[in-house]
């Protein structure tokens, strides 16, 4: 088997205030996989995600990306390869206009002029926000900010896309359009979500994190139909949805 | 340039303290018209912002350091009376939580760097607004010039106070030349920062700039009936 | 957004000094400094007594002396001024270590150093043993006008909001491959500073409105 | 017919930067109703909600709550009656501990001591956050913060509960528990949501806002089964869900 592009081993982490959030997490994601990361509130999903590009530093265990250990010397390279869409779009947007914000990453990679503009507009068109290019991002609606936040990551064309609850606050059409984009890209995807039908639709594999450890890892269908596992970890299927009868979209 | 304890003699400290108390008293009454539900947080932010701006220190001639003061900026953002309150609060916090500036010199610091810069900055700003065409695009420049002028004036006043209540006979002419010279440079920095900050705020939240309110025009709202709206 | 959770100078502790009500500490500081300032500048034994009192208080507060000493840097500009005074001042000259300096300037410089240092140390002790929120309550009890207290409480909160937002913006920038290493990067920082101002303001404004929505009237409930 | 508890007439509003978000909105909600407010990102839902307790001031038209016009003189009374859960929990939480934050509102109403404690703990138990009572809110996970934000409003026992995307970032069990709470309370509810099955489950009536005007107002079932309306306003049913076959939960 190839080396995993995301390789997390025995990862433990405590926040500076002493609260331990991860207790030995193992996760291996291979090139081109789309994996859903499920689990109750406070399970440690965001904490785990923030280790994947070195925002948090492992307290114990190790994290590596495409074989590179996540450590100071490799951070620039790793951040070029791993694009993270944060759970809170306000954590992602900081420049004065949408254009400057989406262009920020590629500009750091040395792209400029017409090429920069082309990439910015393409990313904004993907998320349906092209007409907002000259507005300040913090004056957009929450869902619009989420869409711009996704664009700031897409524009970097990362090899590995990590999305923390990307569909929350999106309107239903945008949610489906995001799924279409993710399916059309040839990248590795790790997606945190509480939207189980969305996970089933998009990710063949699911990992369940609960109380800071991995409690299940397998096909999404198997996870969602394992009733004991589901109730033990606050996962419930929403009103009117049954994975056994839901047919995949064409 | 925060004056520490014991820098000026007791009578001078007491006199500037009295000036500060009286002016703050007047400002408290006058500011009622400027301060409401929504502007109270603005006053707090302006104080925090001025506080941050004052952390940028420049080394200055005779051993003291100079820094940006933010009086004109505050005056244009929240109006002169509220600005006086903001600046006074900044000096109190610096003195009590950061030990920057002595507690017995609090009145001196408020008078010198609060009242003076606010008053000079605001008067220059208003003066320029009166003689120049009433255009919103001019506001940042007017504020910047007000800020520029306010700094050397405060420096001159410092020399004056030192002459009255300072410890010893340094050559006042030299001190004045050095202080004003350096503070013109600092004033330019202050002017540029004020210009940029007011410009940035006017671009997205013009309603937050007190000094621009008289020349903001009212917008007409469009009403769409459900049928015409449904097409959108 | 935490309300003033431990500013840079506060040293968490439970000593008797930490527990004295803030308004008493404020009054004591003021009285102490007035005495210091009013003391003629050549009464050196008196200054030694003041220093001893101060050291005693610091010892009781159990704030490590190094913690305070590191923070006396705010005094540096005036130390420089005091050191230069003897050289720039006019008047009768005297010899110190073979250098001719102004007699007057020398005395003034030393007095400035002593009084200034006592002032900084005393204020630092207050700052290190008092939470900003207690200080606000203390000022309220001393009848500082409500408008000033309100501006100050917003200011203390905003210092948190602004640093919080700055932190978030820094992480966001670095995640997209940017680190400010040299002055060439300043324009980027300058441009994000404008956004920072508005962002902090608007976040603070929304939080303020959230407070009003829950019946806030300008006074913290106790 | 009784006077509506929420009465919005011809409401128009432009943000200070000049961007107009509402173009004449009419909305009437009666005592005890549960109404879902649907619509695409940027439709103006949040903008509308922020008029209901006077955070924004109508540019044109009028808003009144239980017959009281929303204006300066009535704000204190109106804010006591209308509890708003903001879309972003970080806008809602500001005290140093969860206890202080949830207690803030009732303390302002003069409640203290054991009674205050009782109410705080009850609200936190409702949202399943009782064990976090002494943690700082900004050190919680996003979903945990959302739950505390809901508690800060429940504890005020408002007559009218306005929730802006309350279920986003909640784990599936919390989402259902929130629905149970809302159903059990005898209050008027206006809930903004992009989760259409959730709207159908909880709210008999739906209002669709799009481009700053109301484009539909009727029974949720009718709205969700009106295909032309749905596609015109970026509303799509999620994967595997069909209102025609979904049976209401017992
Ligand atoms: N900054 C912080 N300081 C201390 N503890 C924290 C901090 N952030 C999160 N925690 C705690 O760590 C645990 C894991 O939090 P994390 O944010 O990773 O959860 P999560 O799985 O992303 O939850 P959610 O679904 O709500 O987003 C939680 O118990 C939370 O209270
Ligand atoms: N602070 C602001 N300044 C200027 N324009 C704004 C501001 N906030 C929102 N807008 C604009 O007003 C319109 C309505 O925004 P609003 O936040 O009400 O949308 P929403 O329906 O709540 O959307 P979402 O589902 O994404 O939360 C949008 O076009 C948005 O860009
Ligand atoms: Mg999370
Ligand atoms: Mg919204």
Short mmCIF file of C-alpha atoms in Angstrom, two decimals, chain A residues 53 55 76 79 82 86 88 90-96 100-102 104-105 108 138-139 152 156, chain C residues 165 168-169 171-179 181 185 188 191-192 195-196 198-199 202-203 206:
data_model
loop_
_atom_site.label_atom_id
_atom_site.label_comp_id
_atom_site.label_asym_id
_atom_site.label_seq_id
_atom_site.Cartn_x
_atom_site.Cartn_y
_atom_site.Cartn_z
CA UNK A 53 -1.09 22.14 8.90
CA UNK A 55 -1.49 25.38 13.78
CA UNK A 76 5.66 26.44 4.45
CA UNK A 79 0.67 24.74 4.18
CA UNK A 82 -2.91 21.27 2.77
CA UNK A 86 -11.98 26.70 9.05
CA UNK A 88 -15.67 29.83 11.44
CA UNK A 90 -14.33 34.89 10.32
CA UNK A 91 -11.13 33.06 11.17
CA UNK A 92 -10.29 32.89 7.51
CA UNK A 93 -11.03 36.31 6.06
CA UNK A 94 -8.95 39.30 7.00
CA UNK A 95 -8.29 41.60 4.07
CA UNK A 96 -10.28 44.67 3.08
CA UNK A 100 -7.56 40.89 -1.91
CA UNK A 101 -8.57 38.10 0.42
CA UNK A 102 -8.93 35.40 -2.23
CA UNK A 104 -3.75 36.66 -0.81
CA UNK A 105 -2.63 33.03 -0.92
CA UNK A 108 2.21 34.72 -1.57
CA UNK A 138 -16.88 41.20 6.83
CA UNK A 139 -19.87 42.96 5.30
CA UNK A 152 -9.68 31.35 -0.51
CA UNK A 156 -4.53 27.70 -3.73
CA UNK C 165 -8.88 39.27 16.19
CA UNK C 168 -7.08 34.94 14.31
CA UNK C 169 -5.87 37.05 11.39
CA UNK C 171 -3.25 32.26 11.87
CA UNK C 172 -5.32 32.87 8.76
CA UNK C 173 -2.39 34.60 7.02
CA UNK C 174 0.10 31.94 7.95
CA UNK C 175 -2.20 29.16 6.81
CA UNK C 176 -2.00 30.70 3.39
CA UNK C 177 1.74 30.80 3.30
CA UNK C 178 2.56 34.23 4.70
CA UNK C 179 4.91 35.22 7.48
CA UNK C 181 9.70 38.53 7.98
CA UNK C 185 5.72 42.74 4.09
CA UNK C 188 0.23 43.77 3.74
CA UNK C 191 -3.75 46.98 4.77
CA UNK C 192 -4.94 44.36 7.17
CA UNK C 195 -9.64 45.79 8.21
CA UNK C 196 -8.66 44.98 11.80
CA UNK C 198 -13.44 47.84 11.45
CA UNK C 199 -13.61 44.15 12.25
CA UNK C 202 -18.05 45.56 14.46
CA UNK C 203 -17.46 42.49 16.57
CA UNK C 206 -22.39 43.14 17.97
#
